[in-house]
PDB file of C-alpha atoms in Angstrom:
ATOM      1  CA  MET I   1      47.731  19.262  90.295  1.00 43.00           C
ATOM      2  CA  ALA I   2      45.712  18.139  87.803  1.00 43.00           C
ATOM      3  CA  ASP I   3      43.253  16.402  89.995  1.00 48.00           C
ATOM      4  CA  ALA I   4      43.008  19.397  92.241  1.00 57.00           C
ATOM      5  CA  VAL I   5      40.266  21.950  92.026  1.00 73.00           C
ATOM      6  CA  ARG I   6      42.131  24.766  90.074  1.00 78.00           C
ATOM      7  CA  PRO I   7      41.668  28.280  90.302  1.00 79.00           C
ATOM      8  CA  THR I   8      39.457  30.128  87.946  1.00 83.00           C
ATOM      9  CA  LYS I   9      41.140  33.332  86.027  1.00 85.00           C
ATOM     10  CA  LYS I  10      40.686  35.550  88.497  1.00 85.00           C
ATOM     11  CA  GLN I  11      42.029  33.532  91.200  1.00 85.00           C
ATOM     12  CA  ARG I  12      45.136  32.623  89.300  1.00 86.00           C
ATOM     13  CA  GLU I  13      45.657  36.092  88.778  1.00 89.00           C
ATOM     14  CA  ILE I  14      45.638  36.632  92.181  1.00 90.00           C
ATOM     15  CA  LEU I  15      47.964  33.414  93.086  1.00 89.00           C
ATOM     16  CA  ASN I  16      50.396  34.775  90.343  1.00 89.00           C
ATOM     17  CA  TYR I  17      50.738  38.435  91.638  1.00 90.00           C
ATOM     18  CA  ILE I  18      51.431  36.918  95.442  1.00 90.00           C
ATOM     19  CA  GLU I  19      53.781  34.450  94.204  1.00 88.00           C
ATOM     20  CA  ILE I  20      55.765  37.670  92.608  1.00 89.00           C
ATOM     21  CA  PHE I  21      54.973  40.137  95.558  1.00 89.00           C
ATOM     22  CA  ILE I  22      56.673  37.614  97.891  1.00 87.00           C
ATOM     23  CA  ALA I  23      59.467  36.958  95.339  1.00 87.00           C
ATOM     24  CA  GLN I  24      60.244  40.555  95.004  1.00 89.00           C
ATOM     25  CA  HIS I  25      59.436  41.874  99.026  1.00 87.00           C
ATOM     26  CA  GLY I  26      60.378  39.002 100.981  1.00 87.00           C
ATOM     27  CA  TYR I  27      56.446  39.049 102.873  1.00 89.00           C
ATOM     28  CA  SER I  28      52.933  38.430 101.647  1.00 89.00           C
ATOM     29  CA  PRO I  29      51.338  41.617  99.989  1.00 92.00           C
ATOM     30  CA  SER I  30      48.068  43.107 101.647  1.00 90.00           C
ATOM     31  CA  TYR I  31      44.640  42.676 100.586  1.00 90.00           C
ATOM     32  CA  ARG I  32      44.779  46.254  99.453  1.00 93.00           C
ATOM     33  CA  GLU I  33      48.448  46.049  98.080  1.00 93.00           C
ATOM     34  CA  ILE I  34      46.684  43.124  95.631  1.00 92.00           C
ATOM     35  CA  MET I  35      43.444  45.335  94.796  1.00 93.00           C
ATOM     36  CA  ASN I  36      45.831  48.031  93.363  1.00 94.00           C
ATOM     37  CA  GLY I  37      48.274  46.095  92.001  1.00 92.00           C
ATOM     38  CA  LEU I  38      45.551  44.169  90.072  1.00 92.00           C
ATOM     39  CA  ASN I  39      43.333  47.210  89.425  1.00 92.00           C
ATOM     40  CA  TYR I  40      40.660  45.932  91.615  1.00 92.00           C
ATOM     41  CA  THR I  41      37.713  48.479  92.855  1.00 92.00           C
ATOM     42  CA  SER I  42      37.136  46.490  95.964  1.00 91.00           C
ATOM     43  CA  VAL I  43      38.829  44.936  98.984  1.00 92.00           C
ATOM     44  CA  SER I  44      36.178  42.327  99.781  1.00 92.00           C
ATOM     45  CA  THR I  45      36.387  41.217  96.014  1.00 90.00           C
ATOM     46  CA  VAL I  46      40.183  40.543  96.619  1.00 90.00           C
ATOM     47  CA  SER I  47      39.262  38.636  99.763  1.00 89.00           C
ATOM     48  CA  LEU I  48      36.803  36.494  98.591  1.00 90.00           C
ATOM     49  CA  HIS I  49      39.364  35.259  96.054  1.00 90.00           C
ATOM     50  CA  VAL I  50      41.681  34.934  98.377  1.00 89.00           C
ATOM     51  CA  ASN I  51      39.239  32.716 101.197  1.00 89.00           C
ATOM     52  CA  SER I  52      38.208  30.866  97.851  1.00 88.00           C
ATOM     53  CA  LEU I  53      42.020  30.111  97.181  1.00 88.00           C
ATOM     54  CA  ILE I  54      42.550  29.237 100.630  1.00 87.00           C
ATOM     55  CA  ALA I  55      39.697  26.718 100.864  1.00 87.00           C
ATOM     56  CA  ARG I  56      40.845  24.996  97.554  1.00 85.00           C
ATOM     57  CA  GLY I  57      43.857  24.565  99.219  1.00 84.00           C
ATOM     58  CA  HIS I  58      46.091  27.299  97.269  1.00 87.00           C
ATOM     59  CA  LEU I  59      46.817  29.666  99.814  1.00 88.00           C
ATOM     60  CA  LYS I  60      47.391  29.419 103.694  1.00 87.00           C
ATOM     61  CA  LYS I  61      46.809  32.404 105.883  1.00 86.00           C
ATOM     62  CA  ARG I  62      47.612  32.524 109.360  1.00 82.00           C
ATOM     63  CA  ASP I  63      44.347  34.220 111.550  1.00 78.00           C
ATOM     64  CA  HIS I  64      44.852  37.418 113.009  1.00 76.00           C
ATOM     65  CA  SER I  65      47.988  37.633 111.023  1.00 76.00           C
ATOM     66  CA  ALA I  66      48.844  40.492 108.823  1.00 79.00           C
ATOM     67  CA  ARG I  67      50.683  39.685 105.511  1.00 82.00           C
ATOM     68  CA  SER I  68      50.370  35.858 106.406  1.00 82.00           C
ATOM     69  CA  ILE I  69      49.473  34.681 103.155  1.00 87.00           C
ATOM     70  CA  GLU I  70      51.372  31.757 101.780  1.00 85.00           C
ATOM     71  CA  VAL I  71      51.338  30.186  98.699  1.00 85.00           C
ATOM     72  CA  VAL I  72      50.843  26.564  98.885  1.00 83.00           C
ATOM     73  CA  ASN I  73      53.511  24.415  97.009  1.00 71.00           C
ATOM     74  CA  THR I  74      51.621  22.530  94.097  1.00 57.00           C
ATOM     75  CA  LYS I  75      53.348  19.252  95.339  1.00 55.00           C
ATOM     76  CA  ASP I  76      51.822  19.612  98.738  1.00 49.00           C
ATOM     77  CA  VAL I  77      47.986  20.072  96.979  1.00 48.00           C
ATOM     78  CA  VAL I  78      46.011  16.660  97.935  1.00 52.00           C
ATOM     79  CA  PRO I  79      44.155  15.956  95.114  1.00 54.00           C
ATOM     80  CA  ILE I  80      40.382  15.520  94.974  1.00 53.00           C
ATOM     81  CA  LYS I  81      39.132  12.506  94.715  1.00 60.00           C
ATOM     82  CA  ASN I  82      37.017  11.453  91.647  1.00 61.00           C
ATOM     83  CA  ASN I  83      34.381   8.961  91.688  1.00 64.00           C
ATOM     84  CA  GLN I  84      33.890   9.424  88.105  1.00 73.00           C
ATOM     85  CA  ILE I  85      34.306   6.305  85.852  1.00 81.00           C
ATOM     86  CA  THR I  86      35.806   6.328  82.427  1.00 84.00           C
ATOM     87  CA  VAL I  87      34.607   5.113  79.203  1.00 86.00           C
ATOM     88  CA  SER I  88      36.388   2.226  79.320  1.00 90.00           C
ATOM     89  CA  GLN I  89      35.605   1.356  82.652  1.00 89.00           C
ATOM     90  CA  GLU I  90      31.765   1.751  82.379  1.00 90.00           C
ATOM     91  CA  LYS I  91      31.900  -0.231  78.958  1.00 92.00           C
ATOM     92  CA  TRP I  92      33.481  -3.210  81.116  1.00 94.00           C
ATOM     93  CA  LEU I  93      30.699  -2.791  83.649  1.00 92.00           C
ATOM     94  CA  VAL I  94      27.762  -2.526  81.265  1.00 93.00           C
ATOM     95  CA  THR I  95      29.341  -5.779  79.683  1.00 95.00           C
ATOM     96  CA  GLN I  96      29.753  -7.592  82.713  1.00 94.00           C
ATOM     97  CA  ILE I  97      26.313  -6.691  84.422  1.00 94.00           C
ATOM     98  CA  GLU I  98      24.844  -7.848  80.394  1.00 95.00           C
ATOM     99  CA  GLN I  99      26.351 -11.198  81.026  1.00 95.00           C
ATOM    100  CA  ARG I 100      24.807 -12.102  84.168  1.00 94.00           C
ATOM    101  CA  PHE I 101      21.297 -11.352  82.932  1.00 93.00           C
ATOM    102  CA  ALA I 102      21.851 -13.121  79.784  1.00 94.00           C
ATOM    103  CA  GLU I 103      23.266 -16.077  82.035  1.00 93.00           C
ATOM    104  CA  LEU I 104      19.697 -15.841  84.718  1.00 92.00           C
ATOM    105  CA  GLU I 105      17.290 -14.849  81.502  1.00 91.00           C
ATOM    106  CA  GLN I 106      18.621 -18.313  79.993  1.00 93.00           C
ATOM    107  CA  SER I 107      18.446 -20.545  83.511  1.00 89.00           C
ATOM    108  CA  GLN I 108      14.920 -22.469  84.399  1.00 88.00           C
ATOM    109  CA  ARG I 109      14.337 -20.831  87.625  1.00 87.00           C
ATOM    110  CA  PRO I 110      17.416 -18.025  88.736  1.00 88.00           C
ATOM    111  CA  ASN I 111      18.453 -18.463  92.330  1.00 87.00           C
ATOM    112  CA  ALA I 112      16.822 -14.979  94.512  1.00 87.00           C
ATOM    113  CA  ASP I 113      20.079 -14.040  95.498  1.00 91.00           C
ATOM    114  CA  ASP I 114      21.464 -13.912  92.068  1.00 91.00           C
ATOM    115  CA  ILE I 115      18.700 -11.570  91.089  1.00 91.00           C
ATOM    116  CA  ASP I 116      19.049  -9.558  94.130  1.00 92.00           C
ATOM    117  CA  GLY I 117      23.028  -9.246  93.261  1.00 92.00           C
ATOM    118  CA  LEU I 118      21.822  -7.789  89.807  1.00 93.00           C
ATOM    119  CA  TYR I 119      19.334  -5.051  91.792  1.00 93.00           C
ATOM    120  CA  VAL I 120      22.596  -3.863  93.603  1.00 94.00           C
ATOM    121  CA  LEU I 121      24.478  -4.032  90.324  1.00 93.00           C
ATOM    122  CA  VAL I 122      21.808  -1.673  88.484  1.00 93.00           C
ATOM    123  CA  GLY I 123      21.663   0.631  91.430  1.00 91.00           C
ATOM    124  CA  ALA I 124      25.711   1.211  91.227  1.00 90.00           C
ATOM    125  CA  LEU I 125      25.178   1.921  87.890  1.00 90.00           C
ATOM    126  CA  LYS I 126      22.638   4.840  89.150  1.00 88.00           C
ATOM    127  CA  ILE I 127      25.039   5.572  91.953  1.00 86.00           C
ATOM    128  CA  LEU I 128      27.590   5.907  89.319  1.00 85.00           C
ATOM    129  CA  GLY I 129      25.668   8.810  87.442  1.00 84.00           C
ATOM    130  CA  LEU I 130      25.041   5.914  84.534  1.00 87.00           C
ATOM    131  CA  ASP I 131      21.401   6.359  84.391  1.00 86.00           C
ATOM    132  CA  GLY I 132      21.054   5.450  80.837  1.00 88.00           C
ATOM    133  CA  ALA I 133      22.481   1.794  81.188  1.00 89.00           C
ATOM    134  CA  ALA I 134      20.741   1.321  84.809  1.00 90.00           C
ATOM    135  CA  HIS I 135      17.018   2.374  83.019  1.00 92.00           C
ATOM    136  CA  SER I 136      18.191   0.098  80.327  1.00 92.00           C
ATOM    137  CA  PHE I 137      18.692  -2.897  83.031  1.00 92.00           C
ATOM    138  CA  ILE I 138      15.285  -2.183  85.035  1.00 92.00           C
ATOM    139  CA  PRO I 139      12.701  -3.709  82.550  1.00 93.00           C
ATOM    140  CA  ARG I 140      14.424  -6.675  82.639  1.00 92.00           C
ATOM    141  CA  LEU I 141      14.724  -7.208  86.343  1.00 91.00           C
ATOM    142  CA  SER I 142      10.741  -7.756  87.066  1.00 89.00           C
ATOM    143  CA  PRO I 143      10.371 -10.818  84.518  1.00 90.00           C
ATOM    144  CA  LEU I 144      13.439 -12.720  86.142  1.00 88.00           C
ATOM    145  CA  LYS I 145      11.947 -12.003  89.868  1.00 88.00           C
ATOM    146  CA  GLU I 146       8.755 -13.623  88.528  1.00 87.00           C
ATOM    147  CA  LYS I 147      10.896 -16.393  86.699  1.00 84.00           C
ATOM    148  CA  SER I 148      12.768 -17.059  90.059  1.00 81.00           C
ATOM    149  CA  VAL I 149       9.429 -17.803  92.192  1.00 75.00           C
ATOM    150  CA  ASN I 150       8.221 -21.127  92.608  1.00 68.00           C
ATOM    151  CA  PRO I 151       5.002 -21.767  90.769  1.00 61.00           C
ATOM    152  CA  ALA I 152       3.423 -23.448  93.981  1.00 64.00           C
ATOM    153  CA  GLU I 153       3.999 -20.134  95.831  1.00 63.00           C
ATOM    154  CA  ARG I 154       2.497 -17.971  93.375  1.00 56.00           C
TER     155      ARG I 154
END
């Protein structure tokens, strides 16, 4: 559950209350019982938190059925996929791109396909949220593009 969306503090209180209530009574509490048990002043507040817990995958509830709240086993929670990369992955990627830039900058006339590949890699940096790294490479793209053009074609 470390990668799943964790409940907020208030939602955790409600989740714990529901688990204890079900263990003691054998059925789930009503929203009003949750409200009274946790000293809330509004059933709608309980409803908002319960609906959020359902959306986050911590609770299940059958539609149009009283006392149908069920706590989802934490082993059943599907972790949310995370597209963030680690610092070591970022460092590796930036190093690889830097090496490709260095190779092409030293060549007399770089291949246009290789330069297009660099554009893709810089775009990938932006998509991954590594804007600083992407912006550091962008000024180096134009001189490479100029260098790749045949002087007779200019």
